[in-house]
Coordinates of C-alpha atoms in Angstrom, one line a residue:
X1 CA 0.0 0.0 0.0
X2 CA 1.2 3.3 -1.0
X3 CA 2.6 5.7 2.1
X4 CA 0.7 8.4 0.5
X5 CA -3.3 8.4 -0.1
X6 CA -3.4 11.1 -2.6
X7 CA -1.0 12.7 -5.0
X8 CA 1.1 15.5 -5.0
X9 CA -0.6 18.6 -6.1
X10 CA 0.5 20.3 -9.4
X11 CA 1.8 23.4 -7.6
X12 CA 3.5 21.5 -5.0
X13 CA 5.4 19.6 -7.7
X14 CA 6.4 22.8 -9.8
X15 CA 8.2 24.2 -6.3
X16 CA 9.5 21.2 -5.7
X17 CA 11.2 20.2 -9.1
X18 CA 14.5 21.1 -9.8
X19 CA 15.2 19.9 -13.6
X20 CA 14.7 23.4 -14.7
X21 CA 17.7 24.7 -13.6
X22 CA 19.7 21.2 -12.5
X23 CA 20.1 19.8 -15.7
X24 CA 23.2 21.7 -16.3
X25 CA 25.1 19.0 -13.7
X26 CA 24.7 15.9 -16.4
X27 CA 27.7 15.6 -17.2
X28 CA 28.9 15.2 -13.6
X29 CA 26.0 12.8 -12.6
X30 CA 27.1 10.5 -15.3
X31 CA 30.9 11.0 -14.7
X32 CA 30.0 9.7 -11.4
X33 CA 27.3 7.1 -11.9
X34 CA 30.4 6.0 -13.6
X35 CA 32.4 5.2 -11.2
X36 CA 29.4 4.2 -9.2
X37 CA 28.3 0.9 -11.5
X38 CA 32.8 0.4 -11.5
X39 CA 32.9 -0.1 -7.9
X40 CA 29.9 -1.7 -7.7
X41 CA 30.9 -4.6 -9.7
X42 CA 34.6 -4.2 -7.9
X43 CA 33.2 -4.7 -4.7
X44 CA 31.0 -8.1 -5.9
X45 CA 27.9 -5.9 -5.1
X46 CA 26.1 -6.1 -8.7
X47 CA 27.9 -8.6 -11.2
X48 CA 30.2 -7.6 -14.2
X49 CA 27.4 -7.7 -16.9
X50 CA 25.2 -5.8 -14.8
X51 CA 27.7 -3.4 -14.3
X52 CA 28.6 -3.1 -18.3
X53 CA 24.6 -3.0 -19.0
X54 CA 24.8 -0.1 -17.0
X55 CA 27.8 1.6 -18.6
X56 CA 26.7 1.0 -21.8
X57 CA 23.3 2.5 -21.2
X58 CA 25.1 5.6 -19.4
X59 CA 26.6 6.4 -22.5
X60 CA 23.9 6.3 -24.7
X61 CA 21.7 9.0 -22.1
X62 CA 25.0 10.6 -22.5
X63 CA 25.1 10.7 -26.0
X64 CA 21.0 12.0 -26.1
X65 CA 21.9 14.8 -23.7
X66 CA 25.3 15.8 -25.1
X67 CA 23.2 16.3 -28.8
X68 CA 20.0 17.6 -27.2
X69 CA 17.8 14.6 -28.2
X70 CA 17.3 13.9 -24.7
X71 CA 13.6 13.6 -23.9
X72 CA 12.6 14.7 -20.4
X73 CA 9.0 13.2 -19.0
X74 CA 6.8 15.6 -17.3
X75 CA 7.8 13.8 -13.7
X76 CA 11.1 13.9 -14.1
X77 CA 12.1 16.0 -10.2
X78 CA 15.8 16.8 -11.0
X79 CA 18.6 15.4 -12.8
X80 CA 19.4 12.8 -11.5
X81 CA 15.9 11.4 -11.5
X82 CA 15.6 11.7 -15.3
X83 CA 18.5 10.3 -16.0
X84 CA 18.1 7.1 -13.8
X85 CA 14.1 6.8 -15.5
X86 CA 16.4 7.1 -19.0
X87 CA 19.0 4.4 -18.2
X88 CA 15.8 1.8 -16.9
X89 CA 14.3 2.4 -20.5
X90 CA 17.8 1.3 -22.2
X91 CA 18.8 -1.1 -20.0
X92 CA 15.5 -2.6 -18.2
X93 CA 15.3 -3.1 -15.1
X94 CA 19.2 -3.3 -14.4
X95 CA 19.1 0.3 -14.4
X96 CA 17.7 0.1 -10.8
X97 CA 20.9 -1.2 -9.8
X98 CA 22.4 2.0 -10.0
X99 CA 21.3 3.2 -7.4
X100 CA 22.4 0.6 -5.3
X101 CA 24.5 1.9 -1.9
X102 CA 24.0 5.6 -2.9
X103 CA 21.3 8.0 -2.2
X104 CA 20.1 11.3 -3.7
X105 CA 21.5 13.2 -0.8
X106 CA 25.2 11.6 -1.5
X107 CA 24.7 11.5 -5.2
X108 CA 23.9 15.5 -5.3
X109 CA 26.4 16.7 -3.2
X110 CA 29.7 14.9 -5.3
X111 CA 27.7 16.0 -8.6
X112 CA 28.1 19.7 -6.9
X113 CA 31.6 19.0 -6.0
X114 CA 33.0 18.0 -9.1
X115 CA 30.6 21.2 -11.0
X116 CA 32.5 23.8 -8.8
X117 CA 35.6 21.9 -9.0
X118 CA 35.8 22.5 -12.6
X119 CA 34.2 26.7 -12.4
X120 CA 36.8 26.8 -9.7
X121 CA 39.5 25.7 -12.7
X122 CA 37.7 28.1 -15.7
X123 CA 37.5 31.1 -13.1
X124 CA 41.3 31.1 -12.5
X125 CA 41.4 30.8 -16.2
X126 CA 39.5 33.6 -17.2
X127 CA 41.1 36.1 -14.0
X128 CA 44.0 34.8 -15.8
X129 CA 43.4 36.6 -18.6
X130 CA 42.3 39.7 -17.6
X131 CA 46.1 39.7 -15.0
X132 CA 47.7 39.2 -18.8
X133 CA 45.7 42.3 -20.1
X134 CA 45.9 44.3 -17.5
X135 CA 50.0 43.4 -17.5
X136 CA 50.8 44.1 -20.9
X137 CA 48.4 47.2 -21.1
X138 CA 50.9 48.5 -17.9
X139 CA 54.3 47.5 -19.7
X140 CA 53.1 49.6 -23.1
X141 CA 52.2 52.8 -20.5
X142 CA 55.1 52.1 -18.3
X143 CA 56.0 55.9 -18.1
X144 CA 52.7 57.6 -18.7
X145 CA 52.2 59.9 -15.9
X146 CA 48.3 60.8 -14.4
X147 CA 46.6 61.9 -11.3
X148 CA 46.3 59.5 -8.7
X149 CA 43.4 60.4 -6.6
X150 CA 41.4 60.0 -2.6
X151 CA 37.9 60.6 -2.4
X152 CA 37.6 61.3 -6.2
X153 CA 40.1 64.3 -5.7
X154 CA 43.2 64.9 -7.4
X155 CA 46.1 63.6 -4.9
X156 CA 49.4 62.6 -5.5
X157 CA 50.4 62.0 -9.4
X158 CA 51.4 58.5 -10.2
X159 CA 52.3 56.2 -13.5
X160 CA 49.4 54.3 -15.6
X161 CA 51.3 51.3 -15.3
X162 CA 51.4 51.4 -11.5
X163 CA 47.3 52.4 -11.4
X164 CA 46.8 49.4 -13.6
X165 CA 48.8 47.3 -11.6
X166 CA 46.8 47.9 -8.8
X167 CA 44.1 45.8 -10.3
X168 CA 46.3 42.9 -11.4
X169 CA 47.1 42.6 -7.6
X170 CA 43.6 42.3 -6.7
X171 CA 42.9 39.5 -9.6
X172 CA 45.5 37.9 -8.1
X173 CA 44.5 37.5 -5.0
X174 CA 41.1 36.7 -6.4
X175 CA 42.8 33.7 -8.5
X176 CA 44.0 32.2 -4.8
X177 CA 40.6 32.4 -3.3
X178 CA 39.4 30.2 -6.1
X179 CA 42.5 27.5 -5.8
X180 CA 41.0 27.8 -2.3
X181 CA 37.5 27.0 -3.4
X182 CA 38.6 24.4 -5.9
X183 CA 40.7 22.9 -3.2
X184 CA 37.5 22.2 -1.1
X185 CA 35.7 20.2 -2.8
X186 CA 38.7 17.3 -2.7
X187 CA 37.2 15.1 0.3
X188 CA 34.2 13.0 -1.6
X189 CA 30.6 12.8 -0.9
X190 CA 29.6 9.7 -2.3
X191 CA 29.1 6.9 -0.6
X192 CA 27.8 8.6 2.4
X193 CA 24.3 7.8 1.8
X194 CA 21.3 9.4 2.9
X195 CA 23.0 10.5 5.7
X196 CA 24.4 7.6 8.0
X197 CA 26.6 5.5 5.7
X198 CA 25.5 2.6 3.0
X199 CA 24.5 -1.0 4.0
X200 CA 27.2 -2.4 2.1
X201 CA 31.1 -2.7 2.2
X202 CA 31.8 -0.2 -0.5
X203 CA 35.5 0.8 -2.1
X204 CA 34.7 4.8 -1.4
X205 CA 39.0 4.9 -1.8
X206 CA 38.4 3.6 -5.6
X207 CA 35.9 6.0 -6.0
X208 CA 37.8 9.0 -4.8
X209 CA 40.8 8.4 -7.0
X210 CA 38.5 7.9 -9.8
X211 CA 36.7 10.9 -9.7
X212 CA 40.1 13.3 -8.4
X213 CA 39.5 13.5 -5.0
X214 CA 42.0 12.9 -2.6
X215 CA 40.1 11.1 0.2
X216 CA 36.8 10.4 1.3
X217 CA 34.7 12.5 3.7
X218 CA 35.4 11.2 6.9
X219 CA 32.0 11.8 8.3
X220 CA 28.7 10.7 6.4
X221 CA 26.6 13.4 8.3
X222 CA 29.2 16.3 7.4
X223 CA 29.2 14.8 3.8
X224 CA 25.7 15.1 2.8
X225 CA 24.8 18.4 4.9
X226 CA 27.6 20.5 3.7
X227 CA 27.5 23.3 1.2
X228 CA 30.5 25.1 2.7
X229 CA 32.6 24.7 -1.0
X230 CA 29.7 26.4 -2.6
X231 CA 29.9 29.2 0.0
X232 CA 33.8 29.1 -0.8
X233 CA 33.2 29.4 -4.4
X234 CA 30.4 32.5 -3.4
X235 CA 32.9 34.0 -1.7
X236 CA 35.5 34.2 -3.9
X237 CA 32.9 35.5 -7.1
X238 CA 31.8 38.0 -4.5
X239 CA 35.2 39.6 -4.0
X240 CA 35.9 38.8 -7.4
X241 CA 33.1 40.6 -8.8
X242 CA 33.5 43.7 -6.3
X243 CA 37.4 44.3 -7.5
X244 CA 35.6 43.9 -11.3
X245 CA 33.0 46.2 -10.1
X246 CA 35.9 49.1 -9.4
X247 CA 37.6 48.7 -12.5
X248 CA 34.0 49.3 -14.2
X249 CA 33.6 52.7 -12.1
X250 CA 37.0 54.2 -13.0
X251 CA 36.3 53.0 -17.1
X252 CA 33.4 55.1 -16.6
X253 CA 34.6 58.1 -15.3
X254 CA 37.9 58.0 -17.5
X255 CA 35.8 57.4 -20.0
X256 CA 33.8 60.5 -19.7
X257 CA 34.0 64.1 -21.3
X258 CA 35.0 65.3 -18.3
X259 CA 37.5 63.6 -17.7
X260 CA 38.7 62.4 -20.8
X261 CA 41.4 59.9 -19.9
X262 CA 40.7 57.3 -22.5
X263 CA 37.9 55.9 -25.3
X264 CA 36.3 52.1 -24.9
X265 CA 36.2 50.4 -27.5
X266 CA 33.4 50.0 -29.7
X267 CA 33.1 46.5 -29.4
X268 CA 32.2 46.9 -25.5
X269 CA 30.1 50.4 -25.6
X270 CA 26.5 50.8 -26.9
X271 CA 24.6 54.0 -28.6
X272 CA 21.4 56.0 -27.5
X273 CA 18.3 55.0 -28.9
X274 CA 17.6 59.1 -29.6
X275 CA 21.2 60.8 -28.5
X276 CA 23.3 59.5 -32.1
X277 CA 26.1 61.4 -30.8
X278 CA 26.0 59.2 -27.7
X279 CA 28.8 56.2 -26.9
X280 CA 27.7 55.0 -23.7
X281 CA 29.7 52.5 -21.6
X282 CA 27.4 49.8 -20.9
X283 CA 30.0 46.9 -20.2
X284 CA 31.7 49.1 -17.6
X285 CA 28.6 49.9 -16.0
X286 CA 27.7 46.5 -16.1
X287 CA 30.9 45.4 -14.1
X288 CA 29.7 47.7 -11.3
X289 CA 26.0 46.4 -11.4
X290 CA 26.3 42.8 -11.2
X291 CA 29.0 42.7 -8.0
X292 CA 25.9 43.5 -5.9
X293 CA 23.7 40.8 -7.8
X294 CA 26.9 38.0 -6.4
X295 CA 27.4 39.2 -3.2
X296 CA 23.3 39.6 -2.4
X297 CA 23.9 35.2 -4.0
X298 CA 26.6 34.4 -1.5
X299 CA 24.3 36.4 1.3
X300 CA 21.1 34.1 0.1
X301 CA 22.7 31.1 0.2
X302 CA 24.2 31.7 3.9
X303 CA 21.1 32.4 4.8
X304 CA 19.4 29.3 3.9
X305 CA 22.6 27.6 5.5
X306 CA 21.7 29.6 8.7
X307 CA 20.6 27.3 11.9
X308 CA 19.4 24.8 8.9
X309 CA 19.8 21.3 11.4
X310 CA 21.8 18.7 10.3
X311 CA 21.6 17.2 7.8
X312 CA 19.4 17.0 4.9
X313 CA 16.7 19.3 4.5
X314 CA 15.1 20.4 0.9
X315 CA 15.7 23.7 1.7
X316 CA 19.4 23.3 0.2
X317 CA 18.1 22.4 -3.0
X318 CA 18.1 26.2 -3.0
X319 CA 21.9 26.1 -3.4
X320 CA 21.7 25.3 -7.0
X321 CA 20.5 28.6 -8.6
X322 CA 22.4 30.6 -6.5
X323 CA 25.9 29.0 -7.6
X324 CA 24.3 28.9 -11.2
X325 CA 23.9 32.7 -11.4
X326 CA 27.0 33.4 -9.8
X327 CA 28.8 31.5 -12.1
X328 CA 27.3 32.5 -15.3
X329 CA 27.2 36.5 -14.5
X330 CA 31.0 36.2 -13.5
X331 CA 32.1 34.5 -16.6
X332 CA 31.0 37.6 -18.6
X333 CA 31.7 40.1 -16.3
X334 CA 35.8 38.8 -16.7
X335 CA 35.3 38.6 -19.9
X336 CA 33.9 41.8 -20.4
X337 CA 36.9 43.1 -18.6
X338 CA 39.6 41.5 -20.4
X339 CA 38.2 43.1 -23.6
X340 CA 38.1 46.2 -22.0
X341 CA 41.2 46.5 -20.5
X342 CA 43.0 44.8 -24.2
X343 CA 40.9 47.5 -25.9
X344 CA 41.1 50.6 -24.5
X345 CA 42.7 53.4 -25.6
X346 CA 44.7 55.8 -22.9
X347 CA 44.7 59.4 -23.9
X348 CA 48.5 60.0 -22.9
X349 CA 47.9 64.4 -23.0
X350 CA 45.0 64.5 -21.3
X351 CA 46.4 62.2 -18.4
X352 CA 49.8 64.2 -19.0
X353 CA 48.0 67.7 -18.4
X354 CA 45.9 66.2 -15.3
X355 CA 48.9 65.1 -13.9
X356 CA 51.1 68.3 -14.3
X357 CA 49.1 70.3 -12.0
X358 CA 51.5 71.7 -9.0
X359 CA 49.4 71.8 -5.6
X360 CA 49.9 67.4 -6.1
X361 CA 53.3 68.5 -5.1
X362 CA 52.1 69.8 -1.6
X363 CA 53.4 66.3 -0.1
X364 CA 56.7 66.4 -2.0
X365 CA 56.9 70.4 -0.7
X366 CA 56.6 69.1 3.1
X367 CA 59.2 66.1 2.8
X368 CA 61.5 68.7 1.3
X369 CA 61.4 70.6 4.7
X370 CA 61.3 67.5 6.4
X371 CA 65.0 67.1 4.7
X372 CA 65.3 70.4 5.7
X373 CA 65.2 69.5 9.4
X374 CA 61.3 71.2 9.9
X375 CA 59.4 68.7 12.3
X376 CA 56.6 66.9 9.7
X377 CA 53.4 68.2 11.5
X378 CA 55.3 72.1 10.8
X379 CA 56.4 71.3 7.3
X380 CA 52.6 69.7 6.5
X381 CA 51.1 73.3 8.1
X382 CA 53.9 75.4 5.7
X383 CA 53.0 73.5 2.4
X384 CA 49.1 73.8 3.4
X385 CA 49.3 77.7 3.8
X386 CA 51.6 77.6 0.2
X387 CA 48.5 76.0 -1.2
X388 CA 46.1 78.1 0.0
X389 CA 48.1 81.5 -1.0
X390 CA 48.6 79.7 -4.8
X391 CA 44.3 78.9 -5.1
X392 CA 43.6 82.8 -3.5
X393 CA 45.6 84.3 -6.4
X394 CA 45.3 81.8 -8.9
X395 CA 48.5 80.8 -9.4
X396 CA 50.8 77.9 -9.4
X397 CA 53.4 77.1 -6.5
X398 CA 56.1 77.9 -8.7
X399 CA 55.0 81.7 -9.4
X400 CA 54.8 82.6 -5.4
X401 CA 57.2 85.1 -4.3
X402 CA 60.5 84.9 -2.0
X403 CA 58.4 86.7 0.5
X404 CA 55.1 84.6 0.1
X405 CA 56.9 81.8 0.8
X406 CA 59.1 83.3 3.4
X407 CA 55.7 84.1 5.8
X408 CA 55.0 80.4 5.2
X409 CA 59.0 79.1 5.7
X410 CA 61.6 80.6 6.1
X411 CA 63.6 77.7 5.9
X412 CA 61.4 77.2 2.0
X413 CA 62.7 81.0 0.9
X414 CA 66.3 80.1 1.9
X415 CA 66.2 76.6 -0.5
X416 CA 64.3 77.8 -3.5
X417 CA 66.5 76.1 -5.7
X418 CA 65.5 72.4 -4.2
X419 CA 62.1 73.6 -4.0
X420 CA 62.2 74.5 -7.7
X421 CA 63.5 71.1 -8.7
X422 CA 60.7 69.6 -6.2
X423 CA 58.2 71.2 -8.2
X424 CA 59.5 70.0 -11.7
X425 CA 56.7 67.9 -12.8
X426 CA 58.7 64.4 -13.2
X427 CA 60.2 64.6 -9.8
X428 CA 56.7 64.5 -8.0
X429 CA 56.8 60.6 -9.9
X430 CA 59.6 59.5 -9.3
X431 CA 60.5 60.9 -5.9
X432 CA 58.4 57.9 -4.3
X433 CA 61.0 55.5 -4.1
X434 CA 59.6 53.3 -1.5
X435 CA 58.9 49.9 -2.2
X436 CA 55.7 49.6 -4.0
X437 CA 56.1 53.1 -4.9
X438 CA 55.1 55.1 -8.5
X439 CA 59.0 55.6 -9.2
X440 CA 60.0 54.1 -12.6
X441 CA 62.7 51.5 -10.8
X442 CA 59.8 50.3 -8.7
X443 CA 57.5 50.1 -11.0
X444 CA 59.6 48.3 -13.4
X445 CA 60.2 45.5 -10.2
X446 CA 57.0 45.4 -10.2
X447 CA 56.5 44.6 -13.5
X448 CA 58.9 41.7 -13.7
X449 CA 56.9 40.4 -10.0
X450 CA 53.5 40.8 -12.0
X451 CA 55.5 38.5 -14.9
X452 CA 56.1 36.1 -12.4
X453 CA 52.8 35.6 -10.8
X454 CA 51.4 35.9 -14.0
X455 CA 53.5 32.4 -15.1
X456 CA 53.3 30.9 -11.6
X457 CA 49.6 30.2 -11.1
X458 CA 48.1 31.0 -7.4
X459 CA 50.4 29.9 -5.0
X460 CA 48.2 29.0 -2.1

């Protein structure tokens, strides 16, 4: 007798079902189911020719999925489901071997595993290749000088190549967070059954090494509950996508009139429906709008995680979209930027005029008296009434007088010479000789660092 006296309602089944967005993990559920029949028939559980029955009517649902012929019933719950109803029409009624020492719990999870395994992989791919863009656009504007800028206000003048730089260090660290993420899905899922082990004396070792793990999970409950290598994954997009989502906002503004640093190309911008004069930055835009979309993912997903008991609940079947999303919007967006950044073209005058002007040279002004001997906190109060004096009359800090410096320093009117080589526009660059600094030396170690990493892979 049935353990249910009437059936599922219509809307109850269209919540429940998951084939509309699961179906992408075929090709893991078969990589696996794999293994599965292998070390069934390895551990004497189903016999050899039930086991090649089975592989042979894997690969023909493989072969119907791969070309689209696949034909999916209305009843078909997720992936897995349709492909097991698919094998028992091939094989007959071996296919309900399969399933044999495994349940849905186990069998989801490792599908999971090995699907953010491999977006783990292509997402240090793809960073990859924005770090290469971003590297050689820096090497061909090694010495091109612009403002560098806090709170959206000219600062301290610095090279392209270093302001690019800055970017390939973030994608770097990005490209370890997902070696992180790749690296946690290496203890495997299957085999822990439903949630307390399997009723039969499986070879989970022979299935590990098969699929590329490194070990089993040690604990069934942990195995089938967990979603902490999706939150990895999350994580790593999310801070990903919000280092993407700054490049986007500085490709806008440079892009601007106003500012007028450099153009997009066309093969990332977009016109006006009524404006024809219009070339809008879309991509770049774009790059800023979808960070929010991953990180608001990663926050979903934690909260369905949140005080969820052990172990499995169906409220983790929400997992699945979230990681979906995530992945798809952060293949374009790195895409988007590599063709940016390989694209663009740096307007070297108008980031050469922007960078020329004097009061950036305030900080170079107090380190001179610094030299000098002036305590900092003095020498920072001189070169702040210098600027004030030089916006009052309109004038650079080059034209003030012997005596207008003189009632700001003394010591300043005494040394105009080094003051007058402080304020000659290359010497504001390539005064910051610090490690890390804008100076052409450092920036050039940096370079050849970036060319390292770049070759290296993440190192973590």
């Amino acid at each position: 007798m049935p353990r249910f006296g009437e059936p599922q309602h219509p809307d109850f089944q269209r919540l429940n079902a998951s084939i509309g967005f699961d179906r992408r993990l075929w090709p893991h559920d078969i990589r696996q189911s794999r293994a599965h029949a292998r070390m069934l028939a390895d551990s004497a559980i189903i016999c050899a020719e039930d086991r090649d029955a089975l592989l042979a009517g894997l690969e023909e649902v493989e072969r119907e999925l791969s070309e689209g012929s696949f034909q999916f019933a209305q009843d078909d719950e997720d992936i897995h489901m349709a492909i097991e109803r698919r094998l028992t029409e091939i094989a007959g009624p071996v296919g309900g071997r399969l399933h044999t020492a495994r349940s849905r719990n186990d069998q989801v999870v490792t599908d999971l595993q090995l699907y953010v395994r491999d977006q783990s992989v292509q997402a240090q791919v793809a960073i990859t290749r924005v770090m290469a863009a971003l590297l050689l656009r820096a090497e061909e504007h090694l010495d091109w000088p612009m403002p560098g800028y806090t709170h959206l206000q000219r600062a301290q003048p610095v090279y392209v190549s270093h302001h690019l730089l800055a970017y390939f260090w973030m994608l770097a660290r990005d490209r370890v967070r997902f070696a992180g993420a790749e690296r946690a899905t290496r203890r495997l899922a299957l085999g822990a059954g439903a949630l307390a082990g399997v009723n039969f004396a499986t070879n989970r070792r022979l299935l590990a090494r098969e699929l590329g793990f490194e070990e089993p999970a040690p604990n069934s409950i942990d195995a089938v509950s967990g979603r902490d290598f999706i939150l990895d994954y999350l994580s790593a997009a999310a801070t990903c996508s919000t280092h993407l989502s700054r490049l986007g906002a500085e490709l806008v503004l440079w892009s601007s009139a106003e500012f007028s640093f450099c153009e997009l190309p066309d093969a990332w911008s977009s016109g006006s429906s009524i404006m024809p004069q219009k070339k809008n930055p879309d991509a770049a835009e774009l790059l800023r709008a979808k960070a929010p979309r991953v990180v608001g993912h990663l926050a979903s997903l934690h909260g369905v995680m949140h005080a969820l008991p052990l172990t499995y609940n169906k409220d983790l079947q929400e997992d699945k979209e979230h990681l979906f999303d995530v992945v798809d919007t952060l293949e374009l967006t790195l895409a988007a930027a590599a063709g940016m950044i390989a694209g663009v073209a740096f307007n070297r005058e108008q980031l050469r005029e922007a960078a020329a002007d004097e009061l950036a040279a305030a900080t170079d002004v107090a380190d001179l008296l610094v030299r000098l001997g002036v305590p900092f906190r003095d020498a920072h109060g001189a070169a702040a009434g210098l600027v004030r004096t030089a916006l009052d009359s309109g004038r650079h800090l080059s034209e003030l007088s012997a005596d207008e410096l003189a009632r700001h320093s003394e010591v300043l009117a005494a040394h105009r010479e080094e003051l007058a080589q402080v304020l000659t526009e290359r010497s504001w660059l390539e005064s910051k000789v610090s490690e890390g600094g804008t100076s052409l030396a450092r920036v050039r170690e940096q370079l050849q660092a970036a060319r390292a990493e770049l070759d290296e892979g993440p190192s973590a």
